[in-house]
Coordinates of C-alpha atoms in Angstrom, one line a residue:
X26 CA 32.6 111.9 139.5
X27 CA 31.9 111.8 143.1
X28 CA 30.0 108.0 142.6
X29 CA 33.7 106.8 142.4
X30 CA 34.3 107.7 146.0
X31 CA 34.5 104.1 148.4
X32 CA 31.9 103.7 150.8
X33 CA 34.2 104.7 153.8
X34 CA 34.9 107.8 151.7
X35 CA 31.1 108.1 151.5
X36 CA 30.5 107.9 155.3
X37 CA 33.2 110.5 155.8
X38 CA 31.5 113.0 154.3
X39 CA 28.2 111.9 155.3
X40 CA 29.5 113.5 158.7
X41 CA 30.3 116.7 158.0
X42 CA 27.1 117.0 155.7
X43 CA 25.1 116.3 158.4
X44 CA 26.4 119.7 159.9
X45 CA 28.0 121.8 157.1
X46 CA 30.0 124.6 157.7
X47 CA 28.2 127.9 157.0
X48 CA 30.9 129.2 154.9
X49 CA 31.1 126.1 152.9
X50 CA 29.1 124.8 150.0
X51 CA 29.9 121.3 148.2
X52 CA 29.2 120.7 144.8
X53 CA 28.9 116.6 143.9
X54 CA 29.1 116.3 140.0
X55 CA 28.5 113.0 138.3
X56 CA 27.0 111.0 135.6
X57 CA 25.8 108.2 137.3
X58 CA 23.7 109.8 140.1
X59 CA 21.9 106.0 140.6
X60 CA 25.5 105.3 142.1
X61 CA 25.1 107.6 145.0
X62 CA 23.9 106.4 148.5
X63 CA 20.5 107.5 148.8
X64 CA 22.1 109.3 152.6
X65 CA 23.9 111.3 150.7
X66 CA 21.5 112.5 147.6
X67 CA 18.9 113.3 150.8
X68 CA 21.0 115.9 152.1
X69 CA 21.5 117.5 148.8
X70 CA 19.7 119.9 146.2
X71 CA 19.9 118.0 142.8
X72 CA 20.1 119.6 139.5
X73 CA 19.8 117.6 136.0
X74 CA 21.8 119.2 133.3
X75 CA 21.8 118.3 129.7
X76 CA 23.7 118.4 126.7
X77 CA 24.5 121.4 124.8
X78 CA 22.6 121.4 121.4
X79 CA 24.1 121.6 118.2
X80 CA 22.6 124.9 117.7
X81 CA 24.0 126.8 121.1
X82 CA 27.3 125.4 120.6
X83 CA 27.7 126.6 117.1
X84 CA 26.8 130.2 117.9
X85 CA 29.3 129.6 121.0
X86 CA 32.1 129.1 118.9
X87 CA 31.0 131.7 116.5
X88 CA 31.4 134.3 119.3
X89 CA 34.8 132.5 120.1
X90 CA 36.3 132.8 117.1
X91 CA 36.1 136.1 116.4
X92 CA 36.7 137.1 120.1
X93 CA 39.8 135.0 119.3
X94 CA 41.0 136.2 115.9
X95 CA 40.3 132.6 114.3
X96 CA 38.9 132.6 111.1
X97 CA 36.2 129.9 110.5
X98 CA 32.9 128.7 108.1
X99 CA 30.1 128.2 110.0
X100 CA 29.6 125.1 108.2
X101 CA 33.0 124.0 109.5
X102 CA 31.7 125.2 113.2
X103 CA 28.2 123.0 112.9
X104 CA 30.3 120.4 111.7
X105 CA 32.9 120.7 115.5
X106 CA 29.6 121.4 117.3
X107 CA 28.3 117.8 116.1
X108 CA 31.4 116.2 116.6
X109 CA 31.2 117.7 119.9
X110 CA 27.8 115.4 121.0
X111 CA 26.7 117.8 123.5
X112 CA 30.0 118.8 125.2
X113 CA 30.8 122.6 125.2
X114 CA 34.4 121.7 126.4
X115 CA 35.5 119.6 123.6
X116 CA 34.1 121.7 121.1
X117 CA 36.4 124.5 122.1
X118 CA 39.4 122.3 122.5
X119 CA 38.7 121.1 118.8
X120 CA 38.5 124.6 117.5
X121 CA 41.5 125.5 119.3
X122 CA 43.7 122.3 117.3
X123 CA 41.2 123.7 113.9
X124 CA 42.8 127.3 114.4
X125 CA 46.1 126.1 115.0
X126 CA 46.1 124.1 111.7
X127 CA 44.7 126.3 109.3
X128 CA 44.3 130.4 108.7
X129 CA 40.6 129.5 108.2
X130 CA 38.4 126.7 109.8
X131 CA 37.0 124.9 107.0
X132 CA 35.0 121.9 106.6
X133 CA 38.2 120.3 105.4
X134 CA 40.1 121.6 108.1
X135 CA 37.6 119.9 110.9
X136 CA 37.7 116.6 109.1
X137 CA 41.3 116.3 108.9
X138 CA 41.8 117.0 113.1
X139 CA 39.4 114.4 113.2
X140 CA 40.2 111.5 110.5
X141 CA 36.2 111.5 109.9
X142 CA 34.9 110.7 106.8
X143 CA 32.3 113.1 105.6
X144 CA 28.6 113.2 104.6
X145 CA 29.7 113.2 100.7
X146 CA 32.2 110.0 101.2
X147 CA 29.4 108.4 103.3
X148 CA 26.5 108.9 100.6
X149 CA 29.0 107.6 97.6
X150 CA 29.6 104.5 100.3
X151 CA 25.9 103.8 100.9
X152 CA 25.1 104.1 97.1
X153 CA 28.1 101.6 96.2
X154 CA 25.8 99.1 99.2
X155 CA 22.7 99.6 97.9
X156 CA 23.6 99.2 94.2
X157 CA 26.3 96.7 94.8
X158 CA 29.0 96.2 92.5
X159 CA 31.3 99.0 93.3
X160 CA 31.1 99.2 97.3
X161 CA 34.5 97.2 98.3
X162 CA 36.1 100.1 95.3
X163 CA 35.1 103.0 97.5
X164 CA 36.3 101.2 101.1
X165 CA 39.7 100.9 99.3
X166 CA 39.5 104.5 98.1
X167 CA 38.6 105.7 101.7
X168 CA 41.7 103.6 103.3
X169 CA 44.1 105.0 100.5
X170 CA 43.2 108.2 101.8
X171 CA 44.6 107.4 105.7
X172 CA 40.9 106.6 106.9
X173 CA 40.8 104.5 109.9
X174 CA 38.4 101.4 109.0
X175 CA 36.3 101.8 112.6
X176 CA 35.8 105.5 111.7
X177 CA 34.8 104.6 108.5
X178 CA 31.8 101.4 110.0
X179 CA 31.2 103.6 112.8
X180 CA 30.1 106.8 110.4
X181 CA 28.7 104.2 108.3
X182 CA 26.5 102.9 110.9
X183 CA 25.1 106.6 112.0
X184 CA 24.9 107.3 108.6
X185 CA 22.2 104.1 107.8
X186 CA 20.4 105.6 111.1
X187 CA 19.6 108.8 109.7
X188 CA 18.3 106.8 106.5
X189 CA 16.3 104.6 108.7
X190 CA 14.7 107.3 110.1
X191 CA 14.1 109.4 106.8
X192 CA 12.4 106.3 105.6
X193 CA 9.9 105.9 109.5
X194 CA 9.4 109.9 109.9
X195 CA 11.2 112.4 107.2
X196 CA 9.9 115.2 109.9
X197 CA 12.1 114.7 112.2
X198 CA 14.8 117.2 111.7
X199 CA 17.8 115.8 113.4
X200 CA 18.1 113.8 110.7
X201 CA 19.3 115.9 108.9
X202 CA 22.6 117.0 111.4
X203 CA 23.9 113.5 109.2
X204 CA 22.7 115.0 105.6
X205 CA 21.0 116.9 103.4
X206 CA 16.9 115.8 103.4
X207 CA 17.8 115.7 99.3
X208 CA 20.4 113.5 99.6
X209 CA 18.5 111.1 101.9
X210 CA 15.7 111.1 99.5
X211 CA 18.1 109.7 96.4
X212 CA 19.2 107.0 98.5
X213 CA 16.0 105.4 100.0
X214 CA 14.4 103.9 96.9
X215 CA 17.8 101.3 97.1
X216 CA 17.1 100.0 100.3
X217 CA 14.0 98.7 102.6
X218 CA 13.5 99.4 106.4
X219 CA 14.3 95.3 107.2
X220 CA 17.5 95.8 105.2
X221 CA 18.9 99.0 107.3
X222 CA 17.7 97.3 110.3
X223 CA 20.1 94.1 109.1
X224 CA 22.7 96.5 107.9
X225 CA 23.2 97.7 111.1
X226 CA 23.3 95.1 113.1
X227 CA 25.8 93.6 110.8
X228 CA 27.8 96.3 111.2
X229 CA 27.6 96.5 115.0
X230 CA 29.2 92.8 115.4
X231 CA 32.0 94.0 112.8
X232 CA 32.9 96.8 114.6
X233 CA 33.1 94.2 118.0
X234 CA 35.2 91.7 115.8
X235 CA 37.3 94.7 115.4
X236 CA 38.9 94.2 118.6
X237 CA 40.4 90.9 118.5
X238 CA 41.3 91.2 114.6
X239 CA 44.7 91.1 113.4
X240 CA 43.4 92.8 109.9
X241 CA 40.8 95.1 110.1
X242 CA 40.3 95.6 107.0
X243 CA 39.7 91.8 105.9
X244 CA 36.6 92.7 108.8
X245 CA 35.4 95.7 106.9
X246 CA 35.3 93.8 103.4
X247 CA 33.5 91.0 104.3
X248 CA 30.9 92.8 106.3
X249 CA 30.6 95.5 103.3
X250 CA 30.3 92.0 101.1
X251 CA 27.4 90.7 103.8
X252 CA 25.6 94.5 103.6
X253 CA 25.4 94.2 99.5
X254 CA 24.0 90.6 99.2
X255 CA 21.6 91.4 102.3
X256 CA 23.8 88.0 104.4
X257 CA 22.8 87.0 107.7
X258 CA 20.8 85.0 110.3
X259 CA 19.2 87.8 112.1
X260 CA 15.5 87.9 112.3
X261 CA 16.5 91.2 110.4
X262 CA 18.2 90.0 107.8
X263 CA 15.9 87.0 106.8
X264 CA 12.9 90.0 106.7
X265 CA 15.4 91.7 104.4
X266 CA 15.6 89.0 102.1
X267 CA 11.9 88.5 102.0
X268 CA 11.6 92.1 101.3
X269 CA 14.0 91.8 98.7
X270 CA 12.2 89.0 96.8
X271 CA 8.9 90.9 97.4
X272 CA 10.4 93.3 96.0
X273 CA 11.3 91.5 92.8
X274 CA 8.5 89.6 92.7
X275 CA 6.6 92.9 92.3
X276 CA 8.5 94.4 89.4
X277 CA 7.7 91.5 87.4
X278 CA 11.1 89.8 88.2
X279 CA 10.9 86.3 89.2
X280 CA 14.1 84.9 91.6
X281 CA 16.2 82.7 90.3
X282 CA 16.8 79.6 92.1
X283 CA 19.9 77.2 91.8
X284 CA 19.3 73.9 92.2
X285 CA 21.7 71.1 92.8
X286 CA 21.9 68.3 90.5
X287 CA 21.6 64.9 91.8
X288 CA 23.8 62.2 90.7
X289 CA 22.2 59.3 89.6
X290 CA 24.9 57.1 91.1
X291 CA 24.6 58.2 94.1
X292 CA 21.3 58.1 94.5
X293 CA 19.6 55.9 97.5
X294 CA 18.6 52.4 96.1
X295 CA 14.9 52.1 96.8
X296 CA 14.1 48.0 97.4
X297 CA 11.2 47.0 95.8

């Protein structure tokens, strides 16, 4: 990461790429190329590099694991290459701790390494949100099993992305890195674009209350509780709620409104 160098570090250097050694060639990686003096990016030959995709890694590992001996599903590989976001490196290190843990790589396998939840957990979550009565049942289940509760909101909230997304533009196929186009599909009729859109920024500010709480998982009930009765003062969720209503009002139900009684007694005396 050469933007960490200090600026007398900078100006060292500066010198002797001004007049470079013929045998020598210096290669300046980082991620944050904005951060380099502009004397030192004129002087060099810049080359942008991107992420590996999901596809290139997979067949990487592929060609690894049999070079290697390790047994392993290619669903269990797309699965690491995902995991991976991009980064060839950390793929290979998590199929090394995969091969190490198992005779075969399975799905299984990858998501125990990992503590992540899984596609199938995360649809039976998002159905228990957008149907209501048994989401804080399938949290508990989740936790019982050793998940982590910010694994389990941070999956959630990728999770509600790819259904956001099914619900703007079903074409667009990394979508469906998260799930199945089918499985999408059964969920979308339970929830409206404003109520994702509150969802997840609900879930963002749990995640950041996350850090200062002393139980995490009082934080993840009470935002599961805010995601099922659509709570909130975002601009997103009051659209939600209008939606919802809309919603009802169009299926012939009329909302129910509670009013408050008024005691007589208390009642302001009007002078006549």
């Amino acid at each position: 990461e050469v933007h960490m160098l200090s600026t007398g570090a900078f100006n060292a250097l500066l010198k002797t790429l001004e007049e470079p050694p013929a045998h020598a060639v210096f290669i300046l990686a980082t991620t944050d190329p904005q951060k380099v003096p502009a004397t030192i990016q004129s002087r060099c030959q810049r080359f942008e590099f991107r992420r590996v995709t999901v596809d290139e890694i997979a067949e990487h590992l592929a060609m690894v694991a049999a070079g290697s001996g390790i047994e392993a599903d290619a669903d269990a590989l797309r699965l690491i290459a995902i995991q991976a976001e991009g980064g060839m490196r950390d793929a290979l290190s998590l199929l090394d701790q995969c091969g190490v843990m198992a005779k075969r790589v399975t799905v299984a396998t990858v998501r125990e390494v990992l503590g992540i939840v899984g596609r199938e957990a995360l649809h039976e979550l998002t159905e228990a949100i957008g149907r209501r009565p048994q989401a804080l049942a399938t949290l508990n289940l989740l936790l019982e099993q050793g998940k982590d509760v910010k694994q389990v909101l941070t999956e959630l909230i990728e999770y509600l992305r790819a259904l956001v997304l099914y619900l703007a533009v079903p074409d667009y196929e990394e979508i469906y890195l998260t799930d199945a186009k089918e499985a999408l599909a059964e969920l979308a009729p339970l929830f409206g674009r404003d109520r994702l859109l509150a969802a997840e920024e609900r879930l963002h500010s749990a995640i950041q209350e996350l850090r200062g709480s002393m139980r995490p998982r009082i934080t993840a009930e009470l935002c599961l509780l805010d995601l099922c009765r659509v709570e909130g003062s975002t601009l997103a969720a009051l659209s939600a709620r209008i939606e919802q209503l809309e919603r009802q009002m169009a299926g012939g139900v009329m909302p129910v409104y509670q009013q408050t009684p008024v005691n007589a007694q208390s009642a302001p005396a009007v002078a006549v």
